[in-house]
PDB file of N, CA and C in Angstrom:
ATOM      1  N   UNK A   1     -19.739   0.815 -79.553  1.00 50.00           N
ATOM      2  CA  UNK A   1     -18.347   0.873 -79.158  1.00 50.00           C
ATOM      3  C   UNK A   1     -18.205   1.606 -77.839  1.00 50.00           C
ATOM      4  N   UNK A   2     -19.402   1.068 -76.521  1.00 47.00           N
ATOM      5  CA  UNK A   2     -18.999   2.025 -75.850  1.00 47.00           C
ATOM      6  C   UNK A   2     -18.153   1.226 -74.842  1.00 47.00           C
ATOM      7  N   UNK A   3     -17.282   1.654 -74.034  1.00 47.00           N
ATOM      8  CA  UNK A   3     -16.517   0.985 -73.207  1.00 47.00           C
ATOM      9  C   UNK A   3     -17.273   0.377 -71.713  1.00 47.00           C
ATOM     10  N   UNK A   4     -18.763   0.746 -71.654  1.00 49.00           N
ATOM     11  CA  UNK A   4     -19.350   0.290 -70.335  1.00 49.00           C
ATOM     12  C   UNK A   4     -19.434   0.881 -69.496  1.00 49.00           C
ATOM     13  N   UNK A   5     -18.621   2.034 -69.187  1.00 47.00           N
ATOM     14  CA  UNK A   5     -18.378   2.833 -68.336  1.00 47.00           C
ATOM     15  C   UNK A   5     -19.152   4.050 -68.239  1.00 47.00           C
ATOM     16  N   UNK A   6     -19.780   4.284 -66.861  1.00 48.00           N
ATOM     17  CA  UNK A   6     -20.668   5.288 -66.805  1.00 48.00           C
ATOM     18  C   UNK A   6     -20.177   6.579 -66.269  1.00 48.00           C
ATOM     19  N   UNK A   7     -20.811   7.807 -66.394  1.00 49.00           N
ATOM     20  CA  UNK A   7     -19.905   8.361 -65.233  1.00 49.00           C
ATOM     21  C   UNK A   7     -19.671   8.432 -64.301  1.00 49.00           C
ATOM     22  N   UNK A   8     -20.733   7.732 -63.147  1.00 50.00           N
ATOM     23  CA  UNK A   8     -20.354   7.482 -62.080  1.00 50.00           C
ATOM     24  C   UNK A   8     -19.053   6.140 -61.755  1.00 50.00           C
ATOM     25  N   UNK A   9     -19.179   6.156 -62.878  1.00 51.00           N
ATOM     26  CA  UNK A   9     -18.084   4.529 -62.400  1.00 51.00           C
ATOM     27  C   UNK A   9     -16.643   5.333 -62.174  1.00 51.00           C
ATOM     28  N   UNK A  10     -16.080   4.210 -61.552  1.00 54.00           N
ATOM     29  CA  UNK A  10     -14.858   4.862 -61.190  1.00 54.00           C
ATOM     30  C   UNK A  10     -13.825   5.327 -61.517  1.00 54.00           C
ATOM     31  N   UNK A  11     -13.379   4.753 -63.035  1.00 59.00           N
ATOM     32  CA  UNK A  11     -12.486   5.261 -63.708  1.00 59.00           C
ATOM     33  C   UNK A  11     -12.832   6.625 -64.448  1.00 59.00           C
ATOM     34  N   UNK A  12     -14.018   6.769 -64.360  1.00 59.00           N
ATOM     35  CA  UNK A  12     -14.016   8.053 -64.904  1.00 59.00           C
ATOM     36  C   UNK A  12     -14.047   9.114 -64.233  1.00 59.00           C
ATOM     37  N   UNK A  13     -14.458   8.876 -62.782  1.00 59.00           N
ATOM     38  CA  UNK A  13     -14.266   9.693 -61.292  1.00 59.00           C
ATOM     39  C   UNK A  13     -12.318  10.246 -61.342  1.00 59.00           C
ATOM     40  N   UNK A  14     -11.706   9.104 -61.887  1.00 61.00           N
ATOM     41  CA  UNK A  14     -10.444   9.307 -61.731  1.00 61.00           C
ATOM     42  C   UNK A  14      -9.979  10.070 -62.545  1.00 61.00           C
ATOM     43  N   UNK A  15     -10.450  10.000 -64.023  1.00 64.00           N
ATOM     44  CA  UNK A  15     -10.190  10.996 -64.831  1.00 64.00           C
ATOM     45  C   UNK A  15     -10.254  12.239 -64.393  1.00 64.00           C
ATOM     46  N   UNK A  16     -11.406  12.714 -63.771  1.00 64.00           N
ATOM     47  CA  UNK A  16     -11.791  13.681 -62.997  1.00 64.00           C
ATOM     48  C   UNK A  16     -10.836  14.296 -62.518  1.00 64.00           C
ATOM     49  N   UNK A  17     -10.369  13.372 -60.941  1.00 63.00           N
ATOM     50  CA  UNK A  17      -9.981  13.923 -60.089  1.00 63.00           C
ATOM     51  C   UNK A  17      -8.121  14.020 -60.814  1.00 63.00           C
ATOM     52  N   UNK A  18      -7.572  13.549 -61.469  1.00 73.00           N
ATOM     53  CA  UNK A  18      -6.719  13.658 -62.241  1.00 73.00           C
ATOM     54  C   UNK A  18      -6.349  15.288 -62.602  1.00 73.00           C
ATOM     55  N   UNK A  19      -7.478  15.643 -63.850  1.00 77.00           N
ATOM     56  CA  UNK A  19      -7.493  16.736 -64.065  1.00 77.00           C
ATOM     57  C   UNK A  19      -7.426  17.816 -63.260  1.00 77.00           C
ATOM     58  N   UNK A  20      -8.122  17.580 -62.616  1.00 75.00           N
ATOM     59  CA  UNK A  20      -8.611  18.693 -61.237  1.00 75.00           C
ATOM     60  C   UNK A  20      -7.248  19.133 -60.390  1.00 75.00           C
ATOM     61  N   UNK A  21      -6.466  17.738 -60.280  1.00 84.00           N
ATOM     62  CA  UNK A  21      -5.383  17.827 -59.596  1.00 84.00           C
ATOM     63  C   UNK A  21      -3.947  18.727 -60.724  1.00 84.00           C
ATOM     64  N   UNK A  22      -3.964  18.579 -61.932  1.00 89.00           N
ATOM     65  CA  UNK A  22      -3.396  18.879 -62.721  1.00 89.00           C
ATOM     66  C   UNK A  22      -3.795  20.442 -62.854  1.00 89.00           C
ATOM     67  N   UNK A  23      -4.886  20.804 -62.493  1.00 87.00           N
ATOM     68  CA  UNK A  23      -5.646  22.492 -62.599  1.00 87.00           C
ATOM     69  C   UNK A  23      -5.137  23.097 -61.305  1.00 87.00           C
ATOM     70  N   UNK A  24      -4.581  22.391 -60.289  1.00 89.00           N
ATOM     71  CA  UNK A  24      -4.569  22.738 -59.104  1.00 89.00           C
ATOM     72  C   UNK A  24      -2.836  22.973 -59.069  1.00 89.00           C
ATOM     73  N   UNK A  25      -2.189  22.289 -59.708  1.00 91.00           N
ATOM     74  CA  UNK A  25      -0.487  22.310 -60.317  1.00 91.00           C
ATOM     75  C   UNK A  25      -0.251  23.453 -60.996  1.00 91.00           C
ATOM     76  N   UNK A  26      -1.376  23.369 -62.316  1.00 92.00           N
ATOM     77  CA  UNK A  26      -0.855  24.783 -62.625  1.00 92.00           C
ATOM     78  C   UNK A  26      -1.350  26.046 -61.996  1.00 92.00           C
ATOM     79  N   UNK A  27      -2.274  26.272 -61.329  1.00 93.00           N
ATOM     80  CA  UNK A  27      -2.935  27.633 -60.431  1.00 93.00           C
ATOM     81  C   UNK A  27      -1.526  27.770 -59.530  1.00 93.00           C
ATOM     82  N   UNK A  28      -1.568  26.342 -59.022  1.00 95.00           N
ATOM     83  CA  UNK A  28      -0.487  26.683 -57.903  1.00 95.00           C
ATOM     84  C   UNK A  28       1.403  26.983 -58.702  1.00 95.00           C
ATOM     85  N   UNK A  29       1.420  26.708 -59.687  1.00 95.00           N
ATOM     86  CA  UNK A  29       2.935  27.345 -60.661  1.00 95.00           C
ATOM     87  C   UNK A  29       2.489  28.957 -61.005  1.00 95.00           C
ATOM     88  N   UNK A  30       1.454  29.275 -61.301  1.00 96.00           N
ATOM     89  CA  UNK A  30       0.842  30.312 -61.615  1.00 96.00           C
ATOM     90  C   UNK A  30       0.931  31.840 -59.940  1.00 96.00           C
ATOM     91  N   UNK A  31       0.690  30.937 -59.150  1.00 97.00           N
ATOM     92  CA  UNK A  31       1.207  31.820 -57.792  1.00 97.00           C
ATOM     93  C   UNK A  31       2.246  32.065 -57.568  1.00 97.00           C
ATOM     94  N   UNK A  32       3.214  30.790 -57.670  1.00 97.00           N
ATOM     95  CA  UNK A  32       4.705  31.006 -57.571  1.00 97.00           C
ATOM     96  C   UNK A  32       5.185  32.003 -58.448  1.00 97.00           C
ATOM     97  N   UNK A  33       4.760  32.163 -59.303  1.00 97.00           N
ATOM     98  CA  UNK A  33       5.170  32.662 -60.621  1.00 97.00           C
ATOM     99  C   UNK A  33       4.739  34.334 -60.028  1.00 97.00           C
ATOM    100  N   UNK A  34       3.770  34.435 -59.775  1.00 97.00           N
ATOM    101  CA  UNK A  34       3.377  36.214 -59.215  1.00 97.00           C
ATOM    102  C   UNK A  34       3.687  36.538 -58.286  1.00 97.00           C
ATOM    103  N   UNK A  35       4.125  35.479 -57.062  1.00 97.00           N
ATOM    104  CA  UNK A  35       4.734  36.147 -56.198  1.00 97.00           C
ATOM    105  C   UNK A  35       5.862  36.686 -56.303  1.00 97.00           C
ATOM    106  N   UNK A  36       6.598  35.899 -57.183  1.00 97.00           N
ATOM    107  CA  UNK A  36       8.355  36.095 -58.185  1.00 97.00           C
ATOM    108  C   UNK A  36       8.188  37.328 -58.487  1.00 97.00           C
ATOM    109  N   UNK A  37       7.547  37.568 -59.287  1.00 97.00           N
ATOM    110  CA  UNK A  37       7.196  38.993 -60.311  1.00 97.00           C
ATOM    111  C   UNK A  37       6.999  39.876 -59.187  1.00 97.00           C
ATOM    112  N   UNK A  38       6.016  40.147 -57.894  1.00 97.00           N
ATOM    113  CA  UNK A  38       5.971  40.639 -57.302  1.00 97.00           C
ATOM    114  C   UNK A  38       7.385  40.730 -55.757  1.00 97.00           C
ATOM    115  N   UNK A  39       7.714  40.173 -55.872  1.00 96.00           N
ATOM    116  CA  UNK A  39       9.017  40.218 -55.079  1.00 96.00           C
ATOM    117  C   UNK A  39      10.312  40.901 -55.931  1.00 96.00           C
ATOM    118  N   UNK A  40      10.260  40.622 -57.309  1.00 97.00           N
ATOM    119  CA  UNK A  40      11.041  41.413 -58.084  1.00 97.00           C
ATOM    120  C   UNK A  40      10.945  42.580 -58.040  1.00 97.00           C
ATOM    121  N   UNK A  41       9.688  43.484 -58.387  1.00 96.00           N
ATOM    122  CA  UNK A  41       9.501  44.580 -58.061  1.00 96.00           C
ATOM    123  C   UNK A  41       9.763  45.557 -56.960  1.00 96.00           C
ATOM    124  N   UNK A  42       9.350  44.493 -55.702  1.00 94.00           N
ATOM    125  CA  UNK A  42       9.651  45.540 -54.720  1.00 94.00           C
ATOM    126  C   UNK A  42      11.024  45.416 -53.754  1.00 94.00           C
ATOM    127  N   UNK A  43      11.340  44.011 -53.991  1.00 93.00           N
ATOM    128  CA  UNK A  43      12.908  43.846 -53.676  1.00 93.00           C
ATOM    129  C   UNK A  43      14.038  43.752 -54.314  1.00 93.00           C
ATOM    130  N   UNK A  44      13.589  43.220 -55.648  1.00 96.00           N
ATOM    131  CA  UNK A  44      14.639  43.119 -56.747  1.00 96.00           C
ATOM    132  C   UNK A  44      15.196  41.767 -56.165  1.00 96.00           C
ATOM    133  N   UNK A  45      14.454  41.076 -55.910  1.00 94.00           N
ATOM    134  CA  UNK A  45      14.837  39.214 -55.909  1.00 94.00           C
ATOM    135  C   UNK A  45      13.834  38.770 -56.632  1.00 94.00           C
ATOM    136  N   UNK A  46      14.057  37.768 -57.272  1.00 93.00           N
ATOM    137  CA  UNK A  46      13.040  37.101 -57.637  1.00 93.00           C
ATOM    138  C   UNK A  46      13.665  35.211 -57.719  1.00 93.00           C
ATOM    139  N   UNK A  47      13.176  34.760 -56.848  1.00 96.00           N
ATOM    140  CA  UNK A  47      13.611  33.245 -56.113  1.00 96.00           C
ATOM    141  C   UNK A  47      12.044  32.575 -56.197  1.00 96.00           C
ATOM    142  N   UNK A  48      11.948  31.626 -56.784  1.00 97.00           N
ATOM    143  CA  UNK A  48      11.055  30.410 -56.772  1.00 97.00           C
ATOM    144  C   UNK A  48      10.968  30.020 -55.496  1.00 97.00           C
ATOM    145  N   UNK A  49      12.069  29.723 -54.702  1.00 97.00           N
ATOM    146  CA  UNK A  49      11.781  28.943 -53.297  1.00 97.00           C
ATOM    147  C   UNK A  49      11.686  29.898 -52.545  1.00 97.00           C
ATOM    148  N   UNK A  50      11.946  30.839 -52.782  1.00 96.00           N
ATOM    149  CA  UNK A  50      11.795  32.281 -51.539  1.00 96.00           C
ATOM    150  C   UNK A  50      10.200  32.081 -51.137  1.00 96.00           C
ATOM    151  N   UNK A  51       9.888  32.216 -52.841  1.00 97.00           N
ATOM    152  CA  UNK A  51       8.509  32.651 -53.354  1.00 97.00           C
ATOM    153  C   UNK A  51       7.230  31.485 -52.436  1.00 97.00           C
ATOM    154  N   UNK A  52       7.935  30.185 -52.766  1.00 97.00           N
ATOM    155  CA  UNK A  52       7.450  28.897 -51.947  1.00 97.00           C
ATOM    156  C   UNK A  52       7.366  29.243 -50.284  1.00 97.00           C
ATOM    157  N   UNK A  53       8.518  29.490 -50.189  1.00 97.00           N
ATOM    158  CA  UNK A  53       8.637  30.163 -48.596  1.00 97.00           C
ATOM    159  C   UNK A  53       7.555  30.627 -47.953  1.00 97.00           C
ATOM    160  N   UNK A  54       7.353  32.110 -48.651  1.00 97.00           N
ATOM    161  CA  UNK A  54       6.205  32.975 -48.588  1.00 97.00           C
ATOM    162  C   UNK A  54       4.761  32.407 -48.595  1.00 97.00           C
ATOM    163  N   UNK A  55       4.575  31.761 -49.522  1.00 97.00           N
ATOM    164  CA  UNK A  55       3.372  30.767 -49.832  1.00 97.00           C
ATOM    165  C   UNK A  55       3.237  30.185 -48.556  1.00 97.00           C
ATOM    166  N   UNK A  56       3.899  29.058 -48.277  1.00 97.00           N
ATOM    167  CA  UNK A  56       4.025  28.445 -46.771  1.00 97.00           C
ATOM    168  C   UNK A  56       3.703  29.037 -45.764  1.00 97.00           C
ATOM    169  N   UNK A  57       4.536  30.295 -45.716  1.00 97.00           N
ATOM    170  CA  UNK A  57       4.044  30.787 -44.300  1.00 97.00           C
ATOM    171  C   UNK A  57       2.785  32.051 -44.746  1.00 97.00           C
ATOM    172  N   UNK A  58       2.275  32.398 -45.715  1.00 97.00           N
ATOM    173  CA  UNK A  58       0.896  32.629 -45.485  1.00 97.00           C
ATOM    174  C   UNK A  58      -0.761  31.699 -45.497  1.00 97.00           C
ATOM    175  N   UNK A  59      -0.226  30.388 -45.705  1.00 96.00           N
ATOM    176  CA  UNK A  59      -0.911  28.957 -45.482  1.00 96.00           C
ATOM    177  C   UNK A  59      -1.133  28.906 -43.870  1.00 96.00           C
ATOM    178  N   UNK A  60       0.217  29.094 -43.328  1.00 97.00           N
ATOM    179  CA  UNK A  60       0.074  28.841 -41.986  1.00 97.00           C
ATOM    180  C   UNK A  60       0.003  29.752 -40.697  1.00 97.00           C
ATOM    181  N   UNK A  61       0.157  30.796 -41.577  1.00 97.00           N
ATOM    182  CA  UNK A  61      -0.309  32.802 -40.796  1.00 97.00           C
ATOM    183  C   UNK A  61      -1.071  33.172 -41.168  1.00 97.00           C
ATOM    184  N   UNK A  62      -2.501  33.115 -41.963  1.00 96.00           N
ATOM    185  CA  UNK A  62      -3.307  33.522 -42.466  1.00 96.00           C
ATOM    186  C   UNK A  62      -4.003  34.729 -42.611  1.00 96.00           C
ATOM    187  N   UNK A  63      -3.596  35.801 -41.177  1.00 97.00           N
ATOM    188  CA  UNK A  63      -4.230  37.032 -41.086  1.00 97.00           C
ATOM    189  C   UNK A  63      -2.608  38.123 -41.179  1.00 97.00           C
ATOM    190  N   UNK A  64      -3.047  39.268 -41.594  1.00 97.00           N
ATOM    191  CA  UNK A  64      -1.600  40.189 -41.840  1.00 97.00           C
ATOM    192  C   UNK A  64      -0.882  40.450 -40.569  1.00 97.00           C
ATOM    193  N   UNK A  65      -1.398  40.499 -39.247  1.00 97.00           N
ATOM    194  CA  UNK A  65      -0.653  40.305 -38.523  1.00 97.00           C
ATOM    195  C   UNK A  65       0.613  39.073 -37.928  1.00 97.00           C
ATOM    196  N   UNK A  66      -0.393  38.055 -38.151  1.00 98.00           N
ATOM    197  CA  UNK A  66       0.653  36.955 -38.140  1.00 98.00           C
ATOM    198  C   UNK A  66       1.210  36.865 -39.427  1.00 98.00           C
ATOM    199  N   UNK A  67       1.219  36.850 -39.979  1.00 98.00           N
ATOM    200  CA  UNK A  67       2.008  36.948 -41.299  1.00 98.00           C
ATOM    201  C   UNK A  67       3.175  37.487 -41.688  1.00 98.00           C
ATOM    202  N   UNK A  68       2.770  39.019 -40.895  1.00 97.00           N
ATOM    203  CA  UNK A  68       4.033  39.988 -40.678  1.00 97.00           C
ATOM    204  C   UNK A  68       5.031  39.472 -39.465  1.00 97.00           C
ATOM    205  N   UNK A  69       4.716  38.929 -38.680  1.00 97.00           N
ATOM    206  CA  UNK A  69       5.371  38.247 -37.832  1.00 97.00           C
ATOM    207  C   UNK A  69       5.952  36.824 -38.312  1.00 97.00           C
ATOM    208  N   UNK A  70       5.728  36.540 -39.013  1.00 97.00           N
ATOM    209  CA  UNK A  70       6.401  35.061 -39.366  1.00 97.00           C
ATOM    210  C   UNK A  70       7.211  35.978 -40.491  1.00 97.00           C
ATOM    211  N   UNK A  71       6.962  36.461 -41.222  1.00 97.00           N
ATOM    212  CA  UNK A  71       8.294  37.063 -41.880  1.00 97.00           C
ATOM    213  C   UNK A  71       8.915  37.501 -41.408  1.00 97.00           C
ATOM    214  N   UNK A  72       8.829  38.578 -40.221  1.00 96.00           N
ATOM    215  CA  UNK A  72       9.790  38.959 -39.344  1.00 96.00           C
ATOM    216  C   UNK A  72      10.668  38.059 -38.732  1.00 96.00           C
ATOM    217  N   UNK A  73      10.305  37.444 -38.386  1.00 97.00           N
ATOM    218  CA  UNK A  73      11.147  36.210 -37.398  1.00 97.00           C
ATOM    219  C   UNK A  73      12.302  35.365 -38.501  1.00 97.00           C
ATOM    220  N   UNK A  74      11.684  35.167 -39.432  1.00 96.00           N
ATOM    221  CA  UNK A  74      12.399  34.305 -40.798  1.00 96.00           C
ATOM    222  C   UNK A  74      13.318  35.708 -41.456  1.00 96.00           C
ATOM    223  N   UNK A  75      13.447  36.922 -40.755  1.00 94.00           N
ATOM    224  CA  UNK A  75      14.749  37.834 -41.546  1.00 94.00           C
ATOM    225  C   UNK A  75      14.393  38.479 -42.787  1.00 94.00           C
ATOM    226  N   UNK A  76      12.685  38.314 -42.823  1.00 89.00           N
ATOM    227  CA  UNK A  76      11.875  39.296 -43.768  1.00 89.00           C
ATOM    228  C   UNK A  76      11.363  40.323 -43.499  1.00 89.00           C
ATOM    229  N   UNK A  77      12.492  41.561 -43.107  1.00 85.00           N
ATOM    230  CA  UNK A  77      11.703  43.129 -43.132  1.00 85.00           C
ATOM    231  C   UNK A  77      11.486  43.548 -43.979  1.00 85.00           C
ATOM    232  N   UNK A  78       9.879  42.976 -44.155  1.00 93.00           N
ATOM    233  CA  UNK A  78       8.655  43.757 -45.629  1.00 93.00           C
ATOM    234  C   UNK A  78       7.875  45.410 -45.170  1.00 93.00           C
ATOM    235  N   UNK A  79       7.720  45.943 -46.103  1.00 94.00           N
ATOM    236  CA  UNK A  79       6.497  47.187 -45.436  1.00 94.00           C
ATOM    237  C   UNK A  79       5.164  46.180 -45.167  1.00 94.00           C
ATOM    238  N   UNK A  80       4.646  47.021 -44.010  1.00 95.00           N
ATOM    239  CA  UNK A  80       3.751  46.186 -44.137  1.00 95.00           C
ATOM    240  C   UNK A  80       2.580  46.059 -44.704  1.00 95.00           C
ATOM    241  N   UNK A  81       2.461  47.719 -46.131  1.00 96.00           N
ATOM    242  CA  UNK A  81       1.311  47.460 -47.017  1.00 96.00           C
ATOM    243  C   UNK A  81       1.951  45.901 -47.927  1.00 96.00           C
ATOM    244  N   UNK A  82       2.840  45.935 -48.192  1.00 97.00           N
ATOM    245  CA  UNK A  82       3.962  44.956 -49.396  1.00 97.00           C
ATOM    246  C   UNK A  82       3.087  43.448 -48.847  1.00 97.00           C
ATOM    247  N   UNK A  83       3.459  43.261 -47.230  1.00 97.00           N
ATOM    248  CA  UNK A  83       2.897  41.949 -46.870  1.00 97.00           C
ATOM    249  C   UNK A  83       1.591  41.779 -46.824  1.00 97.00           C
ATOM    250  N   UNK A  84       0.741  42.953 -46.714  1.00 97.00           N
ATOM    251  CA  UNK A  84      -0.773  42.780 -47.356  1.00 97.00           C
ATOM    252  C   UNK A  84      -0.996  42.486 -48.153  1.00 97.00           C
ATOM    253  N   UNK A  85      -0.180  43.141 -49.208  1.00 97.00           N
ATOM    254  CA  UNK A  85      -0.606  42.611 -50.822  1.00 97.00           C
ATOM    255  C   UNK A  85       0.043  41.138 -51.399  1.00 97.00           C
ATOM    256  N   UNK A  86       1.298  41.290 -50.665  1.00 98.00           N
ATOM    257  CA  UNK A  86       1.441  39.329 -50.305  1.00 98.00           C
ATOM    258  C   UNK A  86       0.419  38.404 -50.409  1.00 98.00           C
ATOM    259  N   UNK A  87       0.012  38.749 -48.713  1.00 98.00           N
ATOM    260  CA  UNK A  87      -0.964  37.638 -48.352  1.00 98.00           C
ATOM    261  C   UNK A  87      -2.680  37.732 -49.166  1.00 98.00           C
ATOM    262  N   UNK A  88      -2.863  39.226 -49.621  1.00 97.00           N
ATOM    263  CA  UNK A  88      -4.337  39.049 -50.796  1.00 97.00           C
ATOM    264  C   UNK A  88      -3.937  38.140 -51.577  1.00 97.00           C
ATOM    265  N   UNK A  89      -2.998  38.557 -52.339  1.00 96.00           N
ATOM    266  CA  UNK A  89      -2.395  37.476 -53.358  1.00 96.00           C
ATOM    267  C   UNK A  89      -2.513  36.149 -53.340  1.00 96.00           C
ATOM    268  N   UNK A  90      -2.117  35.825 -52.426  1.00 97.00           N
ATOM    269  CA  UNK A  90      -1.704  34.354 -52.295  1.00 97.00           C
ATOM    270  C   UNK A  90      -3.231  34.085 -51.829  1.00 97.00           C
ATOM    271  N   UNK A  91      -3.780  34.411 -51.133  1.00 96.00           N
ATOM    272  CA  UNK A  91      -5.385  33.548 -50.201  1.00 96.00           C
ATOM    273  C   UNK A  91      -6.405  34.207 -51.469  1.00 96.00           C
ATOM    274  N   UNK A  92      -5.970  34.873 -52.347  1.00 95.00           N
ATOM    275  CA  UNK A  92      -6.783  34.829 -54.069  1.00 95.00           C
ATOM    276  C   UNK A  92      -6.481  33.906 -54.632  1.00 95.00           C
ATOM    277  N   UNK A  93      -5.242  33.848 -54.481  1.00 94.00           N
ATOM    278  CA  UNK A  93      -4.843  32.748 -55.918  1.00 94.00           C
ATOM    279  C   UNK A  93      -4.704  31.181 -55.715  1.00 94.00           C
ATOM    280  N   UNK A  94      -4.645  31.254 -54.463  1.00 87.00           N
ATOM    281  CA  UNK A  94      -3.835  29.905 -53.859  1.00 87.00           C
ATOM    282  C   UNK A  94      -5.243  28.625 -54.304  1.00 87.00           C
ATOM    283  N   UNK A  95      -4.667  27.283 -54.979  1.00 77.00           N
ATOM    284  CA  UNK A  95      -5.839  26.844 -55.339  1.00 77.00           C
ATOM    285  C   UNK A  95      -6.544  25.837 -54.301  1.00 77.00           C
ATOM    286  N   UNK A  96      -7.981  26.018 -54.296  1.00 69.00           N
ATOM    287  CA  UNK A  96      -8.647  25.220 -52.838  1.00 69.00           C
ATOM    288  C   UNK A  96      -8.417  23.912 -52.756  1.00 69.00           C
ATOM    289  N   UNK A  97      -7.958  23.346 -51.360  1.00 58.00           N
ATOM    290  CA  UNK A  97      -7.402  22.145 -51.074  1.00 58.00           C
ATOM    291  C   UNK A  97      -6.009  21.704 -51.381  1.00 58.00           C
ATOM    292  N   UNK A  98      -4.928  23.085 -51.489  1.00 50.00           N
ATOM    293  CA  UNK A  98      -3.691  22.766 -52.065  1.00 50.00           C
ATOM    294  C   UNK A  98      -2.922  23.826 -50.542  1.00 50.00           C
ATOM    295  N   UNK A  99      -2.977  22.988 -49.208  1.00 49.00           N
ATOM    296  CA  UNK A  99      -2.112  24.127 -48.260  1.00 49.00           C
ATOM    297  C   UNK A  99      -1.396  23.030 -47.370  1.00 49.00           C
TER     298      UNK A  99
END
């Protein structure tokens, strides 16, 4: 009863990459989710799209200096240990091939 299919064949490649993509959904709900928690704490907001925001622009600022500068400019005066522990956060958690 086997269906023919090996694992290299392709539908099962897809299964694969399926999952993988589904592991990569929740890591990446799982960030949103701590940056929330962590923005609650030290600002007392806690916004999903803020949180997305943040994500975004440490994707595309990658070191704490630029980082602190793209929040600055966007009307985010963070300390700037707060935006360190931001951007660890996020370039820990953020899942590979999801920017």
């Amino acid at each position: 009863a086997s269906s023919g299919r090996g694992l290299g064949e392709p539908g099962c490649a897809s299964a694969r990459l399926g999952r993988m993509d589904e592991l990569a959904d929740l890591q990446y709900l799982s960030l949103v989710s701590k940056i929330c928690v962590e923005l609650e704490n030290h600002i007392g907001i806690s916004d999903k799209v803020l949180a997305e925001f943040i994500i975004d622009l440490a994707d595309k600022h990658p070191t704490n200096a630029a980082f602190q500068q793209a929040l600055d400019e966007n009307g985010a005066e963070l300390p700037p240990a707060f935006v360190s522990t931001l951007l660890q956060l996020i370039q820990k958690m953020r899942p590979k091939g999801r920017s």
